[in-house]
Amino acid sequence: MKNLTLAVEDHLLDEVRLIAAERKTTVNALVRSHFEQLSRSRHRARQAMAELREMSETTEARLG
């Protein structure tokens, strides 16, 4: 696992620390979770586009 250094405004970090405490987690865990969600979302979008492309290439339906 790699480390990452981020620069954020003090007020933003304070707010996120409060959110993390309310959720009984850490800022690090929140960031990691968000990154994982971004990655999954991108993967799902790419998969959906590939499936649409395959369907459009294999369908016998015609427009018009």
mmCIF file of N, CA and C in Angstrom:
data_model
loop_
_atom_site.group_PDB
_atom_site.id
_atom_site.type_symbol
_atom_site.label_atom_id
_atom_site.label_comp_id
_atom_site.label_asym_id
_atom_site.label_seq_id
_atom_site.Cartn_x
_atom_site.Cartn_y
_atom_site.Cartn_z
ATOM 1 N N MET A 1 0.849 -1.168 0.000
ATOM 2 C CA MET A 1 0.000 0.000 0.000
ATOM 3 C C MET A 1 0.899 1.237 0.000
ATOM 4 N N LYS A 2 0.514 2.228 -0.761
ATOM 5 C CA LYS A 2 1.278 3.473 -0.868
ATOM 6 C C LYS A 2 0.697 4.536 0.044
ATOM 7 N N ASN A 3 1.556 5.437 0.491
ATOM 8 C CA ASN A 3 1.112 6.602 1.255
ATOM 9 C C ASN A 3 0.862 7.754 0.305
ATOM 10 N N LEU A 4 -0.035 8.650 0.699
ATOM 11 C CA LEU A 4 -0.399 9.800 -0.105
ATOM 12 C C LEU A 4 -0.441 11.015 0.803
ATOM 13 N N THR A 5 0.155 12.094 0.367
ATOM 14 C CA THR A 5 0.114 13.338 1.125
ATOM 15 C C THR A 5 -0.820 14.298 0.417
ATOM 16 N N LEU A 6 -1.774 14.842 1.166
ATOM 17 C CA LEU A 6 -2.737 15.787 0.615
ATOM 18 C C LEU A 6 -2.614 17.120 1.333
ATOM 19 N N ALA A 7 -2.860 18.180 0.603
ATOM 20 C CA ALA A 7 -2.934 19.507 1.205
ATOM 21 C C ALA A 7 -4.385 19.962 1.128
ATOM 22 N N VAL A 8 -4.980 20.228 2.279
ATOM 23 C CA VAL A 8 -6.369 20.692 2.331
ATOM 24 C C VAL A 8 -6.456 21.874 3.288
ATOM 25 N N GLU A 9 -7.476 22.664 3.083
ATOM 26 C CA GLU A 9 -7.699 23.812 3.958
ATOM 27 C C GLU A 9 -7.977 23.327 5.379
ATOM 28 N N ASP A 10 -7.518 24.098 6.347
ATOM 29 C CA ASP A 10 -7.690 23.721 7.746
ATOM 30 C C ASP A 10 -9.148 23.495 8.109
ATOM 31 N N HIS A 11 -10.022 24.404 7.683
ATOM 32 C CA HIS A 11 -11.437 24.280 8.034
ATOM 33 C C HIS A 11 -12.048 23.013 7.453
ATOM 34 N N LEU A 12 -11.594 22.628 6.252
ATOM 35 C CA LEU A 12 -12.107 21.423 5.615
ATOM 36 C C LEU A 12 -11.662 20.174 6.386
ATOM 37 N N LEU A 13 -10.405 20.137 6.756
ATOM 38 C CA LEU A 13 -9.898 19.004 7.521
ATOM 39 C C LEU A 13 -10.603 18.896 8.873
ATOM 40 N N ASP A 14 -10.837 20.030 9.515
ATOM 41 C CA ASP A 14 -11.559 20.020 10.793
ATOM 42 C C ASP A 14 -12.950 19.414 10.622
ATOM 43 N N GLU A 15 -13.623 19.809 9.571
ATOM 44 C CA GLU A 15 -14.973 19.303 9.308
ATOM 45 C C GLU A 15 -14.953 17.805 9.025
ATOM 46 N N VAL A 16 -14.000 17.367 8.231
ATOM 47 C CA VAL A 16 -13.913 15.954 7.895
ATOM 48 C C VAL A 16 -13.533 15.131 9.120
ATOM 49 N N ARG A 17 -12.709 15.665 9.983
ATOM 50 C CA ARG A 17 -12.388 14.956 11.228
ATOM 51 C C ARG A 17 -13.639 14.759 12.084
ATOM 52 N N LEU A 18 -14.496 15.764 12.123
ATOM 53 C CA LEU A 18 -15.755 15.625 12.865
ATOM 54 C C LEU A 18 -16.634 14.543 12.248
ATOM 55 N N ILE A 19 -16.718 14.546 10.928
ATOM 56 C CA ILE A 19 -17.510 13.526 10.226
ATOM 57 C C ILE A 19 -16.953 12.140 10.523
ATOM 58 N N ALA A 20 -15.647 11.997 10.452
ATOM 59 C CA ALA A 20 -15.014 10.706 10.731
ATOM 60 C C ALA A 20 -15.312 10.258 12.160
ATOM 61 N N ALA A 21 -15.213 11.167 13.108
ATOM 62 C CA ALA A 21 -15.491 10.821 14.501
ATOM 63 C C ALA A 21 -16.946 10.387 14.671
ATOM 64 N N GLU A 22 -17.871 11.095 14.030
ATOM 65 C CA GLU A 22 -19.289 10.730 14.106
ATOM 66 C C GLU A 22 -19.530 9.333 13.555
ATOM 67 N N ARG A 23 -18.766 8.961 12.555
ATOM 68 C CA ARG A 23 -18.926 7.647 11.922
ATOM 69 C C ARG A 23 -18.026 6.594 12.555
ATOM 70 N N LYS A 24 -17.297 6.988 13.595
ATOM 71 C CA LYS A 24 -16.382 6.084 14.296
ATOM 72 C C LYS A 24 -15.359 5.466 13.336
ATOM 73 N N THR A 25 -14.758 6.330 12.547
ATOM 74 C CA THR A 25 -13.736 5.900 11.596
ATOM 75 C C THR A 25 -12.646 6.959 11.556
ATOM 76 N N THR A 26 -11.798 6.885 10.583
ATOM 77 C CA THR A 26 -10.696 7.835 10.444
ATOM 78 C C THR A 26 -10.825 8.604 9.136
ATOM 79 N N VAL A 27 -10.133 9.727 9.068
ATOM 80 C CA VAL A 27 -10.086 10.488 7.822
ATOM 81 C C VAL A 27 -9.470 9.616 6.734
ATOM 82 N N ASN A 28 -8.436 8.891 7.074
ATOM 83 C CA ASN A 28 -7.786 8.004 6.118
ATOM 84 C C ASN A 28 -8.776 6.989 5.551
ATOM 85 N N ALA A 29 -9.587 6.400 6.413
ATOM 86 C CA ALA A 29 -10.569 5.410 5.959
ATOM 87 C C ALA A 29 -11.622 6.054 5.066
ATOM 88 N N LEU A 30 -12.029 7.286 5.391
ATOM 89 C CA LEU A 30 -12.998 7.991 4.544
ATOM 90 C C LEU A 30 -12.425 8.242 3.150
ATOM 91 N N VAL A 31 -11.189 8.686 3.094
ATOM 92 C CA VAL A 31 -10.543 8.968 1.808
ATOM 93 C C VAL A 31 -10.393 7.678 1.009
ATOM 94 N N ARG A 32 -9.930 6.628 1.664
ATOM 95 C CA ARG A 32 -9.761 5.351 0.980
ATOM 96 C C ARG A 32 -11.095 4.851 0.428
ATOM 97 N N SER A 33 -12.149 4.958 1.227
ATOM 98 C CA SER A 33 -13.473 4.534 0.791
ATOM 99 C C SER A 33 -13.940 5.336 -0.418
ATOM 100 N N HIS A 34 -13.706 6.643 -0.395
ATOM 101 C CA HIS A 34 -14.108 7.477 -1.526
ATOM 102 C C HIS A 34 -13.336 7.086 -2.786
ATOM 103 N N PHE A 35 -12.044 6.846 -2.657
ATOM 104 C CA PHE A 35 -11.246 6.420 -3.809
ATOM 105 C C PHE A 35 -11.767 5.095 -4.364
ATOM 106 N N GLU A 36 -12.118 4.170 -3.475
ATOM 107 C CA GLU A 36 -12.635 2.880 -3.919
ATOM 108 C C GLU A 36 -13.960 3.056 -4.658
ATOM 109 N N GLN A 37 -14.823 3.931 -4.158
ATOM 110 C CA GLN A 37 -16.102 4.197 -4.822
ATOM 111 C C GLN A 37 -15.880 4.802 -6.201
ATOM 112 N N LEU A 38 -14.938 5.732 -6.307
ATOM 113 C CA LEU A 38 -14.627 6.330 -7.613
ATOM 114 C C LEU A 38 -14.156 5.270 -8.600
ATOM 115 N N SER A 39 -13.295 4.399 -8.138
ATOM 116 C CA SER A 39 -12.754 3.352 -9.000
ATOM 117 C C SER A 39 -13.844 2.382 -9.442
ATOM 118 N N ARG A 40 -14.698 1.955 -8.500
ATOM 119 C CA ARG A 40 -15.792 1.042 -8.852
ATOM 120 C C ARG A 40 -16.748 1.688 -9.842
ATOM 121 N N SER A 41 -17.050 2.961 -9.624
ATOM 122 C CA SER A 41 -17.961 3.676 -10.513
ATOM 123 C C SER A 41 -17.396 3.738 -11.928
ATOM 124 N N ARG A 42 -16.130 4.039 -12.029
ATOM 125 C CA ARG A 42 -15.484 4.106 -13.343
ATOM 126 C C ARG A 42 -15.495 2.736 -14.015
ATOM 127 N N HIS A 43 -15.205 1.703 -13.237
ATOM 128 C CA HIS A 43 -15.200 0.343 -13.787
ATOM 129 C C HIS A 43 -16.590 -0.035 -14.290
ATOM 130 N N ARG A 44 -17.633 0.278 -13.496
ATOM 131 C CA ARG A 44 -19.008 -0.049 -13.918
ATOM 132 C C ARG A 44 -19.384 0.703 -15.188
ATOM 133 N N ALA A 45 -18.984 1.965 -15.282
ATOM 134 C CA ALA A 45 -19.307 2.749 -16.475
ATOM 135 C C ALA A 45 -18.614 2.164 -17.702
ATOM 136 N N ARG A 46 -17.352 1.793 -17.554
ATOM 137 C CA ARG A 46 -16.635 1.200 -18.686
ATOM 138 C C ARG A 46 -17.248 -0.135 -19.089
ATOM 139 N N GLN A 47 -17.646 -0.915 -18.089
ATOM 140 C CA GLN A 47 -18.266 -2.208 -18.375
ATOM 141 C C GLN A 47 -19.598 -2.014 -19.100
ATOM 142 N N ALA A 48 -20.391 -1.056 -18.652
ATOM 143 C CA ALA A 48 -21.677 -0.787 -19.292
ATOM 144 C C ALA A 48 -21.475 -0.334 -20.733
ATOM 145 N N MET A 49 -20.493 0.530 -20.968
ATOM 146 C CA MET A 49 -20.225 0.986 -22.342
ATOM 147 C C MET A 49 -19.786 -0.177 -23.229
ATOM 148 N N ALA A 50 -18.975 -1.062 -22.695
ATOM 149 C CA ALA A 50 -18.530 -2.220 -23.470
ATOM 150 C C ALA A 50 -19.709 -3.120 -23.810
ATOM 151 N N GLU A 51 -20.607 -3.315 -22.852
ATOM 152 C CA GLU A 51 -21.782 -4.140 -23.107
ATOM 153 C C GLU A 51 -22.697 -3.495 -24.150
ATOM 154 N N LEU A 52 -22.888 -2.173 -24.063
ATOM 155 C CA LEU A 52 -23.697 -1.481 -25.066
ATOM 156 C C LEU A 52 -23.067 -1.585 -26.453
ATOM 157 N N ARG A 53 -21.751 -1.424 -26.500
ATOM 158 C CA ARG A 53 -21.044 -1.525 -27.778
ATOM 159 C C ARG A 53 -21.222 -2.922 -28.369
ATOM 160 N N GLU A 54 -21.091 -3.933 -27.522
ATOM 161 C CA GLU A 54 -21.252 -5.305 -28.004
ATOM 162 C C GLU A 54 -22.673 -5.553 -28.493
ATOM 163 N N MET A 55 -23.660 -5.068 -27.752
ATOM 164 C CA MET A 55 -25.047 -5.246 -28.178
ATOM 165 C C MET A 55 -25.314 -4.545 -29.500
ATOM 166 N N SER A 56 -24.761 -3.356 -29.684
ATOM 167 C CA SER A 56 -25.010 -2.610 -30.923
ATOM 168 C C SER A 56 -24.342 -3.298 -32.112
ATOM 169 N N GLU A 57 -23.241 -3.981 -31.850
ATOM 170 C CA GLU A 57 -22.535 -4.663 -32.941
ATOM 171 C C GLU A 57 -23.168 -6.005 -33.286
ATOM 172 N N THR A 58 -23.870 -6.612 -32.335
ATOM 173 C CA THR A 58 -24.405 -7.953 -32.581
ATOM 174 C C THR A 58 -25.896 -7.976 -32.852
ATOM 175 N N THR A 59 -26.578 -6.853 -32.641
ATOM 176 C CA THR A 59 -28.031 -6.835 -32.851
ATOM 177 C C THR A 59 -28.357 -6.855 -34.345
ATOM 178 N N GLU A 60 -29.493 -7.432 -34.635
ATOM 179 C CA GLU A 60 -29.959 -7.428 -36.014
ATOM 180 C C GLU A 60 -31.027 -6.362 -36.236
ATOM 181 N N ALA A 61 -31.313 -5.626 -35.180
ATOM 182 C CA ALA A 61 -32.307 -4.534 -35.294
ATOM 183 C C ALA A 61 -31.739 -3.426 -36.166
ATOM 184 N N ARG A 62 -32.611 -2.766 -36.876
ATOM 185 C CA ARG A 62 -32.199 -1.676 -37.752
ATOM 186 C C ARG A 62 -32.977 -0.437 -37.392
ATOM 187 N N LEU A 63 -32.323 0.707 -37.486
ATOM 188 C CA LEU A 63 -32.994 1.978 -37.263
ATOM 189 C C LEU A 63 -33.616 2.458 -38.561
ATOM 190 N N GLY A 64 -34.726 3.186 -38.433
ATOM 191 C CA GLY A 64 -35.318 3.804 -39.610
ATOM 192 C C GLY A 64 -36.432 3.078 -40.124
#
